[in-house]
mmCIF file of C-alpha atoms in Angstrom:
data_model
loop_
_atom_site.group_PDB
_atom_site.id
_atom_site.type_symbol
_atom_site.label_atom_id
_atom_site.label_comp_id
_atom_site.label_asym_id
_atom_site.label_seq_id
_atom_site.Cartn_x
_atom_site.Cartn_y
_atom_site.Cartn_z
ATOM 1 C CA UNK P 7 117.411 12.386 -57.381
ATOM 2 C CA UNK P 8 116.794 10.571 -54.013
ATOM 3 C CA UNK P 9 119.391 10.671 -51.182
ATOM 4 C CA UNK P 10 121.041 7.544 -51.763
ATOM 5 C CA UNK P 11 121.367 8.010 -55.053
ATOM 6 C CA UNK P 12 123.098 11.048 -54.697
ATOM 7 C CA UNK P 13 125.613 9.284 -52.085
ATOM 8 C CA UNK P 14 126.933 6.777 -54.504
ATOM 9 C CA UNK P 15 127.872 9.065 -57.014
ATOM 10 C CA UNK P 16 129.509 11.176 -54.426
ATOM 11 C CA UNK P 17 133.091 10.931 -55.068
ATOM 12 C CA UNK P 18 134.927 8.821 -53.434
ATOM 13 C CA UNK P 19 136.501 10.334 -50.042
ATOM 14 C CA UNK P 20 133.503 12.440 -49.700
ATOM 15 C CA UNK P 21 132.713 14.446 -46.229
ATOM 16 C CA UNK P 22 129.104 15.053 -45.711
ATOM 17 C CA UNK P 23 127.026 15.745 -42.471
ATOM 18 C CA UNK P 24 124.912 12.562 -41.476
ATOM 19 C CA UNK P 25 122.032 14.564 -40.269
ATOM 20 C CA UNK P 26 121.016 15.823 -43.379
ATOM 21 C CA UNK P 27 120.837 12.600 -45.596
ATOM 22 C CA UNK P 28 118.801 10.678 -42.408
ATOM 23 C CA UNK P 29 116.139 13.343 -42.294
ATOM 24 C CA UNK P 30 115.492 14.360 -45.735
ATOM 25 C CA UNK P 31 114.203 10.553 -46.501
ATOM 26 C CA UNK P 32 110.865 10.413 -45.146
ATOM 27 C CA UNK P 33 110.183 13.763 -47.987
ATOM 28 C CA UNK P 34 111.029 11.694 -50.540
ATOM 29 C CA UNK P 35 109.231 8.848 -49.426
ATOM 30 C CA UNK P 36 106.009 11.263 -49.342
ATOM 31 C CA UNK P 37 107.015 12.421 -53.274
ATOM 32 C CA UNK P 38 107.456 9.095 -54.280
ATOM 33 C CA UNK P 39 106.231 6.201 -51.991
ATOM 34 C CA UNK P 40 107.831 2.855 -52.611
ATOM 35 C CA UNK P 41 104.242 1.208 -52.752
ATOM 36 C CA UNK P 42 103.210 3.501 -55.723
ATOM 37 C CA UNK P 43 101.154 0.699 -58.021
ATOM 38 C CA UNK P 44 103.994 0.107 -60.715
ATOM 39 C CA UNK P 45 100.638 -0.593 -62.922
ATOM 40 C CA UNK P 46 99.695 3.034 -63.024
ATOM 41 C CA UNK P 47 98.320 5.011 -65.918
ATOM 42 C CA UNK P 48 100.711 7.781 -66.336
ATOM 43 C CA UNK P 49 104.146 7.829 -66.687
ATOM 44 C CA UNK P 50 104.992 10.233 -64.101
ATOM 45 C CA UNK P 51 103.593 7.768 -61.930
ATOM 46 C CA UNK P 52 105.970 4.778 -63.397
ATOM 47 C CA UNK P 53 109.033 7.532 -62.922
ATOM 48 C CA UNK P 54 108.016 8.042 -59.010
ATOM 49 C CA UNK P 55 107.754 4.267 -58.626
ATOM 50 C CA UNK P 56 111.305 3.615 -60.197
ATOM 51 C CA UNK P 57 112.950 6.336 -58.355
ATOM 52 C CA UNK P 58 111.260 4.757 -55.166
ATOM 53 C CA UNK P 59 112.554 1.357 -56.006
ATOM 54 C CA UNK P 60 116.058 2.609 -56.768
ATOM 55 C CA UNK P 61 116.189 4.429 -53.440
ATOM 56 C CA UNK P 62 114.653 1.864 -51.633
ATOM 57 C CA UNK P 63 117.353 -0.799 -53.331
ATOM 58 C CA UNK P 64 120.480 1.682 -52.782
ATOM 59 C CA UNK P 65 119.452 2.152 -49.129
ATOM 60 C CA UNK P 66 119.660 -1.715 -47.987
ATOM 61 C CA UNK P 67 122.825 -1.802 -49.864
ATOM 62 C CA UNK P 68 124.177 0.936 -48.146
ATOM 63 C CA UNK P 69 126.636 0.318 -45.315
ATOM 64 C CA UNK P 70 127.305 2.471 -42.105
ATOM 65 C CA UNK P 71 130.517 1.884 -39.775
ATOM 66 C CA UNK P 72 131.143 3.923 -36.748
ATOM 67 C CA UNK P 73 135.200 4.563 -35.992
ATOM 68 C CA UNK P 74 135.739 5.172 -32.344
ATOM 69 C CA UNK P 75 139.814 5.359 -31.289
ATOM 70 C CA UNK P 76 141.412 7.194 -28.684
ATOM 71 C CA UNK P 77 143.719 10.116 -29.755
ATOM 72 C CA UNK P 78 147.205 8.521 -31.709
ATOM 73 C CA UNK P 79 145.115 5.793 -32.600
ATOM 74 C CA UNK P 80 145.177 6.463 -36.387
ATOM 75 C CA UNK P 81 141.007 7.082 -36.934
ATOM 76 C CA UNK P 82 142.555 9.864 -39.525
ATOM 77 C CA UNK P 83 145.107 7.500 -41.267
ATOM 78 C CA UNK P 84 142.479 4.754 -41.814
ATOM 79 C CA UNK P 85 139.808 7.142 -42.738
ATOM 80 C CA UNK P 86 142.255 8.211 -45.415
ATOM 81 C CA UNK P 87 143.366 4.795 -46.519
ATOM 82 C CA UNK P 88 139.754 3.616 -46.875
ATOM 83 C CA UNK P 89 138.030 6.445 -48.660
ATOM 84 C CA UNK P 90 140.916 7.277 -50.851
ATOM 85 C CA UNK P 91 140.537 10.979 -49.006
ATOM 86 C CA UNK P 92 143.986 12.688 -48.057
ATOM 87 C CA UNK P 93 142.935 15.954 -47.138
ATOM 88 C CA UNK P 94 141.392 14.944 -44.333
ATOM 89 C CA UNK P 95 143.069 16.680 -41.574
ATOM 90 C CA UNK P 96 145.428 15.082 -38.622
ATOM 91 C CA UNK P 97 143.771 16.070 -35.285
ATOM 92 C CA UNK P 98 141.942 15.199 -32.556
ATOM 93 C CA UNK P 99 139.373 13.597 -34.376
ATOM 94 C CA UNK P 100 138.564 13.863 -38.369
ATOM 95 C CA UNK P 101 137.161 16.935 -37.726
ATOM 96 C CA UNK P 102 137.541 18.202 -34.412
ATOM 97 C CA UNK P 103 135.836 22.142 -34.801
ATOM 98 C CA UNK P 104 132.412 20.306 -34.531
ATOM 99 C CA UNK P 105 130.956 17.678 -31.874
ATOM 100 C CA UNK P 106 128.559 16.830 -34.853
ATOM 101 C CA UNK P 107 129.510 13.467 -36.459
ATOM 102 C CA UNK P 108 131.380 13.836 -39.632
ATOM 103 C CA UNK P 109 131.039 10.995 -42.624
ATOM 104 C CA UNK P 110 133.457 10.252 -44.648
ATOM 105 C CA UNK P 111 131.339 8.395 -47.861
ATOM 106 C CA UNK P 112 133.142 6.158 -50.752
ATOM 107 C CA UNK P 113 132.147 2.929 -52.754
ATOM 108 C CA UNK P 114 133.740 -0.699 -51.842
ATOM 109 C CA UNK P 115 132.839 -3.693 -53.764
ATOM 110 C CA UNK P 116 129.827 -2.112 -55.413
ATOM 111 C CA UNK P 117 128.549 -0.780 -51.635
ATOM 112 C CA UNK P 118 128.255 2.832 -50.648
ATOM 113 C CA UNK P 119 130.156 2.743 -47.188
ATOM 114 C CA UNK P 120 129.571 5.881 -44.678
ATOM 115 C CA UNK P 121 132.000 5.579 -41.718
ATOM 116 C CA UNK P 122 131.113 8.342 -39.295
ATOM 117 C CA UNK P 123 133.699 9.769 -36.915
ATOM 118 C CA UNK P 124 131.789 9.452 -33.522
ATOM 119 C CA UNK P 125 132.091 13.025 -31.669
ATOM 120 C CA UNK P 126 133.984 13.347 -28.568
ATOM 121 C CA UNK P 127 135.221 9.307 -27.085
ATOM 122 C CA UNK P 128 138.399 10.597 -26.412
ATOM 123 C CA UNK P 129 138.207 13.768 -25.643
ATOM 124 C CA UNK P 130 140.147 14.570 -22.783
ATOM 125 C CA UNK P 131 139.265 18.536 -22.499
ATOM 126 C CA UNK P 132 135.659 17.021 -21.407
ATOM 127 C CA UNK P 133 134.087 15.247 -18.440
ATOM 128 C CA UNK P 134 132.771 11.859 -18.600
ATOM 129 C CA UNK P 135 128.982 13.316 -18.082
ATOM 130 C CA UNK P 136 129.908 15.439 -21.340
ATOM 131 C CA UNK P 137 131.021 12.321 -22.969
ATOM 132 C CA UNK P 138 128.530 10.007 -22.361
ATOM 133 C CA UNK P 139 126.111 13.037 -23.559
ATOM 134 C CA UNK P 140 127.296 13.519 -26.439
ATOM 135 C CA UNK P 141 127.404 9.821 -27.409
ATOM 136 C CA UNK P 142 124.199 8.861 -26.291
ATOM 137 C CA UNK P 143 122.647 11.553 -28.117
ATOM 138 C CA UNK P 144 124.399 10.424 -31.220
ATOM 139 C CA UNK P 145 123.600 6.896 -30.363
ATOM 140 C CA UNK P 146 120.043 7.196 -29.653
ATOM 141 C CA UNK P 147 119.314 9.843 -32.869
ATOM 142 C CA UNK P 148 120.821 6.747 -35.186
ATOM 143 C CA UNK P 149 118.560 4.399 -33.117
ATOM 144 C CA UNK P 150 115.350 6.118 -33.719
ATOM 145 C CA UNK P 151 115.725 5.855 -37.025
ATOM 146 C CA UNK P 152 114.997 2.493 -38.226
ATOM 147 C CA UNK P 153 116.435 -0.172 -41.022
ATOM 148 C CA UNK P 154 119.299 0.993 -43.125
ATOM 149 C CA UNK P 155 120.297 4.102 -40.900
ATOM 150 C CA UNK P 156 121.152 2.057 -38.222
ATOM 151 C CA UNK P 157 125.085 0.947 -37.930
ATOM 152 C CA UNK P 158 126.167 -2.220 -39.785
ATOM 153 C CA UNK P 159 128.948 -1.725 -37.131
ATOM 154 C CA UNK P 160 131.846 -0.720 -35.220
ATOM 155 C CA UNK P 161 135.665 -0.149 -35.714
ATOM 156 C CA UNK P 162 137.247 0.650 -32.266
ATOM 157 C CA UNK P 163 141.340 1.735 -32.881
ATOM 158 C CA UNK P 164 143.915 0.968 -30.325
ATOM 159 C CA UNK P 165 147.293 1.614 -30.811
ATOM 160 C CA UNK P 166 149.992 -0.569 -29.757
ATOM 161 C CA UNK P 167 152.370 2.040 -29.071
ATOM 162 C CA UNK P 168 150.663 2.682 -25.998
ATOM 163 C CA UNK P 169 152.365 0.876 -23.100
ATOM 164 C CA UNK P 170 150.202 1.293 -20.505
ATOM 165 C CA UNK P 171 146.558 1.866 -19.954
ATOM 166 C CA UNK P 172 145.686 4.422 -17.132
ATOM 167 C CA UNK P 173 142.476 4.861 -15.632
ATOM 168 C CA UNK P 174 140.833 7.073 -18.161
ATOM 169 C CA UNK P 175 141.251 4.378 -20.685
ATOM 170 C CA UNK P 176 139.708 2.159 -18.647
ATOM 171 C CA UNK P 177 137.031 4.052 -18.024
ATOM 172 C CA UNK P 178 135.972 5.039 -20.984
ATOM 173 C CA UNK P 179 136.036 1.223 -22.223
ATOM 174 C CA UNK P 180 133.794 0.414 -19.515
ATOM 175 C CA UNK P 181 131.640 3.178 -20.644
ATOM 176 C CA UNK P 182 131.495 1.725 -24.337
ATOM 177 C CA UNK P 183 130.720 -1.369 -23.280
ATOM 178 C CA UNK P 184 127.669 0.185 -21.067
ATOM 179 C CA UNK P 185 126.640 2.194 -23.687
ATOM 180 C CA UNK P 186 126.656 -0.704 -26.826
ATOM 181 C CA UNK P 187 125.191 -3.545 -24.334
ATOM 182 C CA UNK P 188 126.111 -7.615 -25.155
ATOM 183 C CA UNK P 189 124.680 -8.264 -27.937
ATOM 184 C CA UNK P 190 126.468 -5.384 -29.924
ATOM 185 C CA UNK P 191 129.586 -7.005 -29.566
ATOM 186 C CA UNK P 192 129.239 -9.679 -32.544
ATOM 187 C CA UNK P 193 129.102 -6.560 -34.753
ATOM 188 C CA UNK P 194 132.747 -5.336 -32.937
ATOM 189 C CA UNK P 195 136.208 -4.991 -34.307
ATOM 190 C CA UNK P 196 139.058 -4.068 -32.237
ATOM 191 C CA UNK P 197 141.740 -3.185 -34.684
ATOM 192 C CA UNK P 198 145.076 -2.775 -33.134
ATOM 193 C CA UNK P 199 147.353 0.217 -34.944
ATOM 194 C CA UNK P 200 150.655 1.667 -35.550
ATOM 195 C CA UNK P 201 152.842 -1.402 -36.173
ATOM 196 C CA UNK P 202 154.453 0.067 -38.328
ATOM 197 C CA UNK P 203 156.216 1.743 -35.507
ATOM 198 C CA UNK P 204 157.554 -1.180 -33.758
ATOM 199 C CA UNK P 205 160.853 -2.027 -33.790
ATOM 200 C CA UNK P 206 161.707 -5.761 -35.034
ATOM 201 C CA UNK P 207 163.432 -6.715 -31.690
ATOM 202 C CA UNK P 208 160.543 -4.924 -30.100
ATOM 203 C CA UNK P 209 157.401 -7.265 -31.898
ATOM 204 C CA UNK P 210 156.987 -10.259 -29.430
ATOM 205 C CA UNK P 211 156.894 -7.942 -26.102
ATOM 206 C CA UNK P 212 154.145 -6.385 -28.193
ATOM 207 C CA UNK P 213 152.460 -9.126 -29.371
ATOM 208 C CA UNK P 214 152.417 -10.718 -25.720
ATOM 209 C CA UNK P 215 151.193 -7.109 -24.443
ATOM 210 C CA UNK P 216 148.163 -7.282 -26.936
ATOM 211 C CA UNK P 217 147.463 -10.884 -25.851
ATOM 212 C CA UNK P 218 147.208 -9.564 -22.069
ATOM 213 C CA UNK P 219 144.898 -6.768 -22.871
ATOM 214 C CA UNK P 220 142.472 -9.456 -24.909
ATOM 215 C CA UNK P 221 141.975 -11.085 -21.423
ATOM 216 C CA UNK P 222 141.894 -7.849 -19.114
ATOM 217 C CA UNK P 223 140.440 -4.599 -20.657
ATOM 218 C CA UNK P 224 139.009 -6.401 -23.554
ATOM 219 C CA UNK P 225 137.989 -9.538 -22.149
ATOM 220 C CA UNK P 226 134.478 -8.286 -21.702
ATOM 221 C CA UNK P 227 134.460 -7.530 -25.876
ATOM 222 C CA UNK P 228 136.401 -10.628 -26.709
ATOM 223 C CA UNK P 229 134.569 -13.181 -24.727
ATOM 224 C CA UNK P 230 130.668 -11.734 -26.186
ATOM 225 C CA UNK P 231 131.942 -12.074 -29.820
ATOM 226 C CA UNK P 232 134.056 -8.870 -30.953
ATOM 227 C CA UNK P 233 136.506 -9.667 -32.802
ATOM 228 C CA UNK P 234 140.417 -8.788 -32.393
ATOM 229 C CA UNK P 235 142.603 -7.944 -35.899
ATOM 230 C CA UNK P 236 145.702 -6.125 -36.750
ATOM 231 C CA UNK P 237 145.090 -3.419 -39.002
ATOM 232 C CA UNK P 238 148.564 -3.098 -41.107
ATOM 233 C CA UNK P 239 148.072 0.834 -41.948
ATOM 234 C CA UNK P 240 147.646 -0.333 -45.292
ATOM 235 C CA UNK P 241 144.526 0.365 -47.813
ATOM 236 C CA UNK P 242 144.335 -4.156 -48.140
ATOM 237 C CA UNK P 243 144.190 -4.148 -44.273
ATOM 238 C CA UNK P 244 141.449 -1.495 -43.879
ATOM 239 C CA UNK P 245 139.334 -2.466 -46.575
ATOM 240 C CA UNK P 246 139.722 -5.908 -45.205
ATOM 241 C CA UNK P 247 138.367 -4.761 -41.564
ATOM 242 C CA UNK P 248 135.431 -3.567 -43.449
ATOM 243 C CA UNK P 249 134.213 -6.295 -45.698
ATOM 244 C CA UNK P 250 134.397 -8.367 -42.186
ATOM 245 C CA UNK P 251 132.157 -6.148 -41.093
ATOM 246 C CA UNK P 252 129.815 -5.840 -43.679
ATOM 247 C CA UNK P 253 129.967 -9.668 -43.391
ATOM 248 C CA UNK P 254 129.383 -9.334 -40.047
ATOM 249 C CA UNK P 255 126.190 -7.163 -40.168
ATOM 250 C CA UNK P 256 124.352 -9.758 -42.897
ATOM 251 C CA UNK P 257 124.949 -12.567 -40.217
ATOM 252 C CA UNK P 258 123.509 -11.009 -37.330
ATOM 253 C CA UNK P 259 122.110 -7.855 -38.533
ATOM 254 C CA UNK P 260 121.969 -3.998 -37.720
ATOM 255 C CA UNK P 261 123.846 -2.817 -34.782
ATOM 256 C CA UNK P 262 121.264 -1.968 -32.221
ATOM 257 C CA UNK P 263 123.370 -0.323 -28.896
ATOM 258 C CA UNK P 264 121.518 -1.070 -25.333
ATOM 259 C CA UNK P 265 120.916 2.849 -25.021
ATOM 260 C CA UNK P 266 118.597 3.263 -27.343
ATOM 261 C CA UNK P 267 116.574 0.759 -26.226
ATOM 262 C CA UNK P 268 116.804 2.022 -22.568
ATOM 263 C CA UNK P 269 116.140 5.634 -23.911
ATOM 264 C CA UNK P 270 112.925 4.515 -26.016
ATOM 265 C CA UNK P 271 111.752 3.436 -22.547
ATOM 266 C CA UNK P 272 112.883 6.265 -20.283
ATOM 267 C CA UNK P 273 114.429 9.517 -21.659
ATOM 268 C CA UNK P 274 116.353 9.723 -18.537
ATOM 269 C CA UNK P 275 119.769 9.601 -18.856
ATOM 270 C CA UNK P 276 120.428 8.498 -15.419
ATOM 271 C CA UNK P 277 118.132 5.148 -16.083
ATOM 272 C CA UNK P 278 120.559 4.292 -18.248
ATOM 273 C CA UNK P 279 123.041 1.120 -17.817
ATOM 274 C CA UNK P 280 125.813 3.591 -18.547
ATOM 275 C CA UNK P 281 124.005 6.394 -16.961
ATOM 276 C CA UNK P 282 124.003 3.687 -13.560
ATOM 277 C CA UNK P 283 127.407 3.251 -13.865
ATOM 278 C CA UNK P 284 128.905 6.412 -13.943
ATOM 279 C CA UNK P 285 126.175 7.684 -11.609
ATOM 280 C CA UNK P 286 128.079 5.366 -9.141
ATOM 281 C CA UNK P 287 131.825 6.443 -10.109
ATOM 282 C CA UNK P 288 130.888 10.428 -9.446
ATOM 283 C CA UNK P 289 129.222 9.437 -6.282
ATOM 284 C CA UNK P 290 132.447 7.618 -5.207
ATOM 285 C CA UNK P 291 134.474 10.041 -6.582
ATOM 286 C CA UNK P 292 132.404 12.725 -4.526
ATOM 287 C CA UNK P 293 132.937 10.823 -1.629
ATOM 288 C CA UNK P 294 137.068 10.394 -1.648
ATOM 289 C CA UNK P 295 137.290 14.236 -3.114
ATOM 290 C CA UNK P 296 135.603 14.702 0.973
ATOM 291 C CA UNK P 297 137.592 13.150 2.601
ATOM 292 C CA UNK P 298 140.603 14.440 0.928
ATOM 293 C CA UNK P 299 139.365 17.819 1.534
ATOM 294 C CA UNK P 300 138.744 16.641 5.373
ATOM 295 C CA UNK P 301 142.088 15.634 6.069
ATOM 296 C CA UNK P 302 143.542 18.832 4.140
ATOM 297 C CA UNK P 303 141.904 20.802 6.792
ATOM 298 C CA UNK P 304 143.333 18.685 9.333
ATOM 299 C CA UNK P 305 146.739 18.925 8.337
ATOM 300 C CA UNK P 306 146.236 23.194 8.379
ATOM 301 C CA UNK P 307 149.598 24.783 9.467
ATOM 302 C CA UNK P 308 150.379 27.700 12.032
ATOM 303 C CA UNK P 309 149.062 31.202 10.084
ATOM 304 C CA UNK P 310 151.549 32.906 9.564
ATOM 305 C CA UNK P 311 152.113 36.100 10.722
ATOM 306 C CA UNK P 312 152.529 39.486 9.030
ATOM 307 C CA UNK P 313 156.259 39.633 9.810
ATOM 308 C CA UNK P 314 156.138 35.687 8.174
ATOM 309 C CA UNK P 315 154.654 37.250 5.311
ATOM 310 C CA UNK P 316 156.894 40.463 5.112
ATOM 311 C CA UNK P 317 159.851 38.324 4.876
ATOM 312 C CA UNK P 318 158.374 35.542 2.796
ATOM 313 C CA UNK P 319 159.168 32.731 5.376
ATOM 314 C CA UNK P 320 158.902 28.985 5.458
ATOM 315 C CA UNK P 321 155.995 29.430 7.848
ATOM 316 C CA UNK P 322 154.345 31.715 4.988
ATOM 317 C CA UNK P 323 155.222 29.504 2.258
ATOM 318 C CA UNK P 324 154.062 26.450 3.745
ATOM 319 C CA UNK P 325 150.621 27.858 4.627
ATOM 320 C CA UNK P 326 150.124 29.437 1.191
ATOM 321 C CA UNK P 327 151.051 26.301 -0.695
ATOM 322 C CA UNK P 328 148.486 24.209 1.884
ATOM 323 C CA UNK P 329 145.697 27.029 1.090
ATOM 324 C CA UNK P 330 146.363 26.883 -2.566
ATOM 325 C CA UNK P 331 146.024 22.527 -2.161
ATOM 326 C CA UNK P 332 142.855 23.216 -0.690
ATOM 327 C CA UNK P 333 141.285 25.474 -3.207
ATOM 328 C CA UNK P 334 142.032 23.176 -5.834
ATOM 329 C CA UNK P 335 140.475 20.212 -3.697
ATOM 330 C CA UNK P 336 137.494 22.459 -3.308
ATOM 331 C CA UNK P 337 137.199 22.965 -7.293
ATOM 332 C CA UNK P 338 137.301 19.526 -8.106
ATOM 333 C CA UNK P 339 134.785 18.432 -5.276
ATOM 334 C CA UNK P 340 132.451 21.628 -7.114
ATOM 335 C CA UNK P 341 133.425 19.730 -10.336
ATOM 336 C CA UNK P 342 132.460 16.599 -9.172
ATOM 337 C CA UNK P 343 129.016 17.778 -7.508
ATOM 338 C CA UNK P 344 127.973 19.854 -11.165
ATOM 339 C CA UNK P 345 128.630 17.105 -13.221
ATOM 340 C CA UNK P 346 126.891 14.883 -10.926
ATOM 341 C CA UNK P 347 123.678 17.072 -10.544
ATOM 342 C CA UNK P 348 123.692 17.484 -14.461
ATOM 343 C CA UNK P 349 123.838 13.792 -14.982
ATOM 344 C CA UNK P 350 120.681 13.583 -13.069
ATOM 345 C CA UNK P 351 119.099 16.600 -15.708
ATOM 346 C CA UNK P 352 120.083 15.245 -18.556
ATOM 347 C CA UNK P 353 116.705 13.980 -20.664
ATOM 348 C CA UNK P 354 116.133 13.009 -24.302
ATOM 349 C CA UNK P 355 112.715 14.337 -24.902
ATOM 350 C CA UNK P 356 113.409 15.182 -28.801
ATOM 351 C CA UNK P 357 112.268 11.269 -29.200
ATOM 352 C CA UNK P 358 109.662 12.170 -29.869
ATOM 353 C CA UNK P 359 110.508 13.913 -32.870
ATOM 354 C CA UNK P 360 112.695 11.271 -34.341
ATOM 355 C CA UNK P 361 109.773 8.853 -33.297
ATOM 356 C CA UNK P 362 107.940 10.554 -35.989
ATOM 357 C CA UNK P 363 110.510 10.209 -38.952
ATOM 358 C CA UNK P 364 110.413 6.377 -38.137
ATOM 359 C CA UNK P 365 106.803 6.328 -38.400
ATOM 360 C CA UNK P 366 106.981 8.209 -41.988
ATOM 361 C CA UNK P 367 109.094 5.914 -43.412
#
């Protein structure tokens, strides 16, 4: 039984790892090849040709989402709601013990729909250069492998509950929009969450706070064609968010994110629109964690002496709270220069591998 078969009569709510489904196809396609004469003489040769077809059929029909969401956003919840799944578990992302993407498989309007929990977004316990690995890796493996393995699209969570948007946020926006390029927005859906937590009095403030955002932080998505919804943390409101994008994907096709391109080309991370970008952020970053750690130096106090530190005075107290300040400036300016220096490293010469799955197919 081919891959795809197997998918759609999964379960519904069931968790597989993407990987393994991707890879396995071009096997198949060598035990049964989809251009197998339908004419020929013996009827193993008219089973290969109608498992092919059957494969070949489920595979166009199948659909693949990618969820993206901050933590609090709800990526669990609507996971849950859509796949009919309730043990998957509440945490930082659907599965958070792996940086593997997870898939969460079940069957909508006669479509087998994979929605893959994208590893590490919002992941505050990592840098931006671990980020921005992790997701390009995922990005680029999904982009090497042509036709129906590519994403149909993308579900990006935002909850309304939070009031303000800090400069991580930010950030990492600015990253996804580096990372997916323009013309990936058509195939976007910015689903605001957790309503349902919003007081009646409270609504309109929101609703006007929502409207701001649509013009500042996702102006950039808005204005290129992604599209803004409520999601109602019901399963009507989910499964509505994706039969618009299903509908989205047969109107402009396959999601195809700028980094894979700009890998295919050069494997160098740092060539990279988003590898540009936050190539300029850690060298600005660098350069204010200097001068911070300049003026620290200026502003050194008397040393205390040993009778200061016998009797644990102000002048001892103030010079080992400045010395402590400046090892901790020093640590993030190491940070800073590592993450920097790896950014510059960091290659994706396993192309070539995927390079030849797309060619067997």
């Amino acid at each position: 039984m081919g891959d795809d078969e197997r998918t759609q009569l999964r379960p519904s709510g069931t968790v597989l790892s993407f990987s393994h489904s991707v890879l396995i196809r071009p096997f198949l396609s060598f035990l049964a090849p989809p251009e197998y004469p339908p004419h020929a003489a013996t009827d193993l040769s008219r089973l290969c040709h109608s498992i092919a077809t059957k494969m070949a059929a489920g595979s166009d029909r199948r659909v693949l989402i990618a969820l993206l969401g901050m933590t609090g956003a709800g990526k669990t919840t609507f996971a849950r709601l859509v796949s009919g799944n309730q043990e998957l578990r509440v945490g930082h992302s659907i599965y958070p013990c792996t940086q593997d993407p997870q898939v969460v498989s079940f069957i909508l309007d006669d479509r087998p729909i994979l929605l893959i929990d994208t590893p590490g977004f919002d992941d505050d316990s990592r840098n931006d250069v671990q980020i921005l690995e992790d997701i390009a890796k995922w990005l680029a493996q999904q982009g090497y492998l042509k036709g129906s393995d590519q994403l149909d699209g993308l579900i990006f969570l935002h909850p309304v509950t939070l009031h303000r948007l800090g400069g991580q946020e930010r950030k990492r926006t600015r990253l996804l929009q580096n990372l997916l390029g323009d013309n990936a927005f058509k195939r976007i859906i910015i689903a605001t969450t957790m309503w349902e937590r919003i007081r009646d009095e409270d609504e309109e403030d929101v609703k006007r706070t929502v409207k701001e955002r649509e013009k500042d932080i996702w102006h950039e998505f808005v204005s290129k064609g992604a599209r803004l919804r409520r999601h109602q943390n019901n399963i009507e409101s989910a499964h509505q968010i994706i039969r618009e994008i299903i509908k989205l994907s047969e109107r402009y096709g396959k999601l195809e994110p700028l980094i894979q391109e700009e890998l295919q080309k050069d494997p160098r991370l740092i060539r990279t629109t988003a590898g540009r970008s936050m190539k300029g952020d850690l060298e600005a970053d660098i350069e204010r964690a200097k001068a911070l750690l300049e003026e620290h130096k200026k502003a050194k106090p008397k040393t205390p002496r040993r009778r200061d530190e016998y009797l644990r005075t102000t002048r001892w107290k103030d010079y080992q709270e400045w010395a402590e300040e400046g090892r901790g400036l020093e640590k993030r300016l190491e940070r800073l220069e590592a993450s920097l220096a790896k950014l510059h490293r960091l290659k994706f010469e396993w192309s070539r591998l995927f390079n030849f799955f797309r060619s067997s197919k």
